[in-house]
Amino acid sequence: MEDTPMEYEETNKDTEVAPALIAVHPTQNSVAVAIGSDLRVFDLLGGWAVSLVDDSGGSLHKDSIRAIRYGASGKLFVSAGDDKLVKIWSTESWRCISTVCSEKRVTAVAISKDGSYVCFADKFGVVWVVEVEGFDGSQPSPNKKAAPMLSHYCSIITSLEFSPDGRFFVSADRDFKIRVTVFPRKPLDGAHEIQSFSLGHTEFVSCLAFVCTQEYPQGFLVSGSGDSTVRLWDISSGSLLDTCDIREKAGPLEFKGIEEECCAAVTDLCTILDSTLVAVAVQSLQGIILLRCDLSARTLNVAKVVSIKGDTFIPTSLATSVSSGLLWMVTGASNLGDFQSPLARVRVVSDFMETGPDPTVLEDDETPGGEKLLGKLQGRVSIDEKVFLTAAEALKTSMSKLLIKKQYSTEKREFRKRGRNDKKLKQ
Amino acid sequence: MLENKTNPTHSKSTGLPRKRFYRARAHSNPLSDSHFPVPVSPSHVDYSTHYPQHFSTSDQAGSCKKIQFADIGCGFGGLLISLSTLFPETLMIGMELRDKVTEYVKERILALRVANPGQYQNISVVRTNSMKYIPNFFEKAQLSKMFFLFPDPHFKEKNHRRRVISPFLLDEYAYALQVGGIIYTITDVEELGDWMKACLDNHPMFEALPSEELEADPVTKLLSSATEEGQKVDRNGGQTFLAVYRRLAPSL
Ligand SMILES: C[S@@+](CC[C@H](N)C(=O)[O-])C[C@H]1O[C@@H](n2cnc3c(N)ncnc32)[C@H](O)[C@@H]1O
């Protein structure tokens, strides 16, 4: 036990509940959903469900997938998670072209802007890098070994992101910290030069995104946190430009069960491309909050709240493509107990005009790909309402177990100390 | 707190706190999460409680001085006390993980301030895990010296990542140090000395200080003599291994 930091001790069933994830190809050629160990891809160009081909020697994922991501050019796709495997896929053939083994569970992934490196973070806070070289999509490349690139000392890394110009690599952790590192020419030798730390959050940082426009091509970073805020940063200095308290501005009525405990944690962020809008998913909010980021004034404000009528749809993950102007959302959780299959429900929002009508949540028959897509990504077309509530509860518990620091009472802490081997041996 | 005469944990003759009342476990596990307040960012570090004479509340303009020396794992504080009078204008802080040891150093500094009016106003101590929270205390390029004297050796290979000098942690130290700033390390454990030297040699942002400079530096002789651990090693006639490196500008 001595070697196990307290934060990793719990292998409780609750923490095994993984939220559903969604990713969209940059030009909306395909959409991917991960739920538990299951990776589901729908090809929107062809209008068919993709069957993944994995002949890299391994099998598909064996445990919950914690991160999925398309590369900026759309050629590569990466999936990784609790089975300690990082799988790199060609999006043309949907073959797994490389499987990288991690020593620890993987919590986040990113692909460099030029598509030549895949970075992933493990549960001990180390970010690893592998080179994706000579990639032609048809030939599986030999399975590679990753090199350690940087580390957040023993903290769970929650999100990784490259800056729009590819110069900086940003990593966020559960210890309220955002690190901005210069992405080096030879990342396999490590990324040693820290540009800044963006400090200001008072709870775990859950998600990162960049807002950039033609006037500001270098972009500004936005981050979401368990402290119920979204913050705007200048990454070259690490200065905090603005803080938007989600709870205060969106109005308390929108939140389900807010009074029980703090459950307005920001769970995901997504920039609506070609605009300065940021979509925000909040634990317990049935809908999304749209923030407007004014880059010349360096401010971040709530533009509107888009609520979702009908099902208890609390999005767990958000994604957009460059071209379509659609926001894809998924809600769901793996492991809802013995008798239920995992939940995944996909919804799409359209019409993010600067002026004019409010964005609309598309009905299932208006969703690109229609029933065929929903059948593939959700695993079924219609879902019983009760399942949503069960999933929302399970996710809330699992997230706070994983990311919120336990406040042990003094007695409990003493008790824990007494059980420790290092103390027993020495005294 | 300053009424030493009534304080049974302090020596009656010197007014200084007595070490035996502040005994603590020999080693702390830097990986476990303890509960002490951590400043949200360097601008949240309350200088007026650490250095009241330099940052008196009545002085509206206030001092804009920043901490420049950090003694990481300062133990009982011997180095800070020696440096305090050698660099009276420089603010310095000790970082220590063990709470009892930190309390002892706090009391020791307060007692020295009382016994020597006007002196020891530039040193302080904070209880924290330096492996996790350096960026919360110091801005980029804020420090000119960092000290790592007789750090815990963590012999077992699987515990090497607990070592306070490691390839990854050096990135953070390079961030906190200004270009030209100096990192001082010393140990009596040869294996650890080799390890620290290798980590620093392999890091692109550090270079070894030439021996002439090392000899001319007034701090060098304090490394083996000023701290409690150094004195213990010296009493036992132990050998010490020094590695002193300068922070370089990164070559891109
Ligand atoms: C062997 S002692 C040396 C103390 C002092 N430098 C001396 O030379 O006497 C090492 C000290 O580092 C402290 N320490 C270990 N890990 C630490 C960490 N992560 N942050 C702060 N202090 C730490 C220990 O509590 C211990 O007091």
Coordinates of C-alpha atoms in Angstrom, one line a residue, chain A residues 1-7 124 126-127 148-155 174-175 177 179 182 185 191-197 199-202 236 405-408 413 417 420 422-423 426-427, chain B residues 24-35 39-42 44 99 129 131-133 135-137 140 156 158-159 161-163 166-172 174-175 202-205 250 252:
Chain A
M1 CA 0.0 0.0 0.0
E2 CA 2.9 2.3 0.6
D3 CA 3.5 2.8 -3.0
T4 CA -0.1 3.5 -3.9
P5 CA -1.0 7.1 -3.7
M6 CA -4.3 7.5 -1.9
E7 CA -6.0 8.8 -5.0
F124 CA -0.1 8.6 -12.9
V126 CA 2.7 11.0 -17.3
V127 CA 2.2 12.1 -20.9
P148 CA 7.6 9.7 -21.8
M149 CA 7.3 13.4 -22.7
L150 CA 6.3 15.2 -19.6
S151 CA 4.6 14.6 -16.2
H152 CA 2.1 16.1 -13.8
Y153 CA 3.4 14.6 -10.7
C154 CA 1.0 11.8 -9.7
S155 CA -2.1 13.7 -10.7
R174 CA -7.4 17.0 -11.2
D175 CA -5.1 19.2 -9.1
K177 CA -3.7 22.8 -12.8
R179 CA 0.3 23.3 -17.9
V182 CA 6.3 24.3 -25.9
R185 CA 10.9 19.6 -32.5
A191 CA 9.0 18.4 -23.7
H192 CA 11.0 20.3 -21.2
E193 CA 10.2 24.0 -21.8
I194 CA 7.2 25.0 -19.8
Q195 CA 5.6 28.2 -21.3
S196 CA 3.2 28.8 -18.5
F197 CA 0.9 27.4 -15.9
L199 CA -3.8 28.6 -12.4
G200 CA -7.1 29.8 -11.0
H201 CA -9.5 26.9 -10.9
T202 CA -10.4 25.7 -7.4
S236 CA 1.6 32.5 -23.6
K405 CA -10.4 15.1 -3.4
K406 CA -11.6 13.2 -0.4
Q407 CA -11.7 15.2 2.7
Y408 CA -10.9 12.7 5.4
R413 CA -6.9 10.1 8.6
K417 CA -2.0 6.4 8.8
R420 CA 0.4 2.2 6.8
D422 CA 6.1 2.4 6.3
K423 CA 5.1 3.6 9.7
K426 CA 10.0 2.1 11.3
Q427 CA 8.6 2.6 14.7
Chain B
A24 CA 8.3 13.4 13.3
R25 CA 8.3 10.3 11.2
A26 CA 11.6 10.1 9.4
H27 CA 10.1 10.0 5.9
S28 CA 6.9 11.2 4.4
N29 CA 5.4 9.8 1.3
P30 CA 5.3 12.7 -1.2
L31 CA 2.7 10.7 -3.3
S32 CA 0.0 10.7 -0.7
D33 CA -2.5 13.5 -0.6
S34 CA -2.2 15.5 2.6
H35 CA -4.5 18.3 3.6
P39 CA -2.2 28.9 -2.8
V40 CA -4.3 29.0 -6.0
S41 CA -1.5 30.8 -7.8
P42 CA 1.7 32.7 -6.9
H44 CA -2.2 34.3 -3.7
D99 CA 4.0 19.3 9.5
N129 CA 4.5 19.1 -1.2
M131 CA 6.7 17.9 -6.0
K132 CA 3.2 19.0 -6.6
Y133 CA 2.9 22.6 -5.9
P135 CA 4.0 26.4 -9.7
N136 CA 1.5 27.5 -7.1
F137 CA 4.2 29.4 -5.2
K140 CA 8.1 31.7 -14.2
K156 CA 14.3 1.1 -4.4
K158 CA 10.2 1.5 -8.0
N159 CA 10.4 4.4 -5.6
R161 CA 9.8 8.5 -9.0
R162 CA 9.5 9.8 -5.5
R163 CA 12.9 11.4 -5.7
S166 CA 14.0 13.6 -11.5
P167 CA 14.0 14.3 -15.2
F168 CA 10.3 15.5 -15.1
L169 CA 10.6 17.6 -12.0
L170 CA 13.6 19.4 -13.4
D171 CA 11.3 20.8 -16.1
E172 CA 9.4 22.5 -13.3
A174 CA 13.8 25.1 -14.9
Y175 CA 10.5 27.0 -15.1
N202 CA 20.8 15.0 -19.4
H203 CA 18.5 18.0 -19.0
P204 CA 18.8 20.4 -21.9
M205 CA 18.2 23.4 -19.6
P250 CA 16.6 26.5 -23.9
L252 CA 15.3 25.4 -29.8

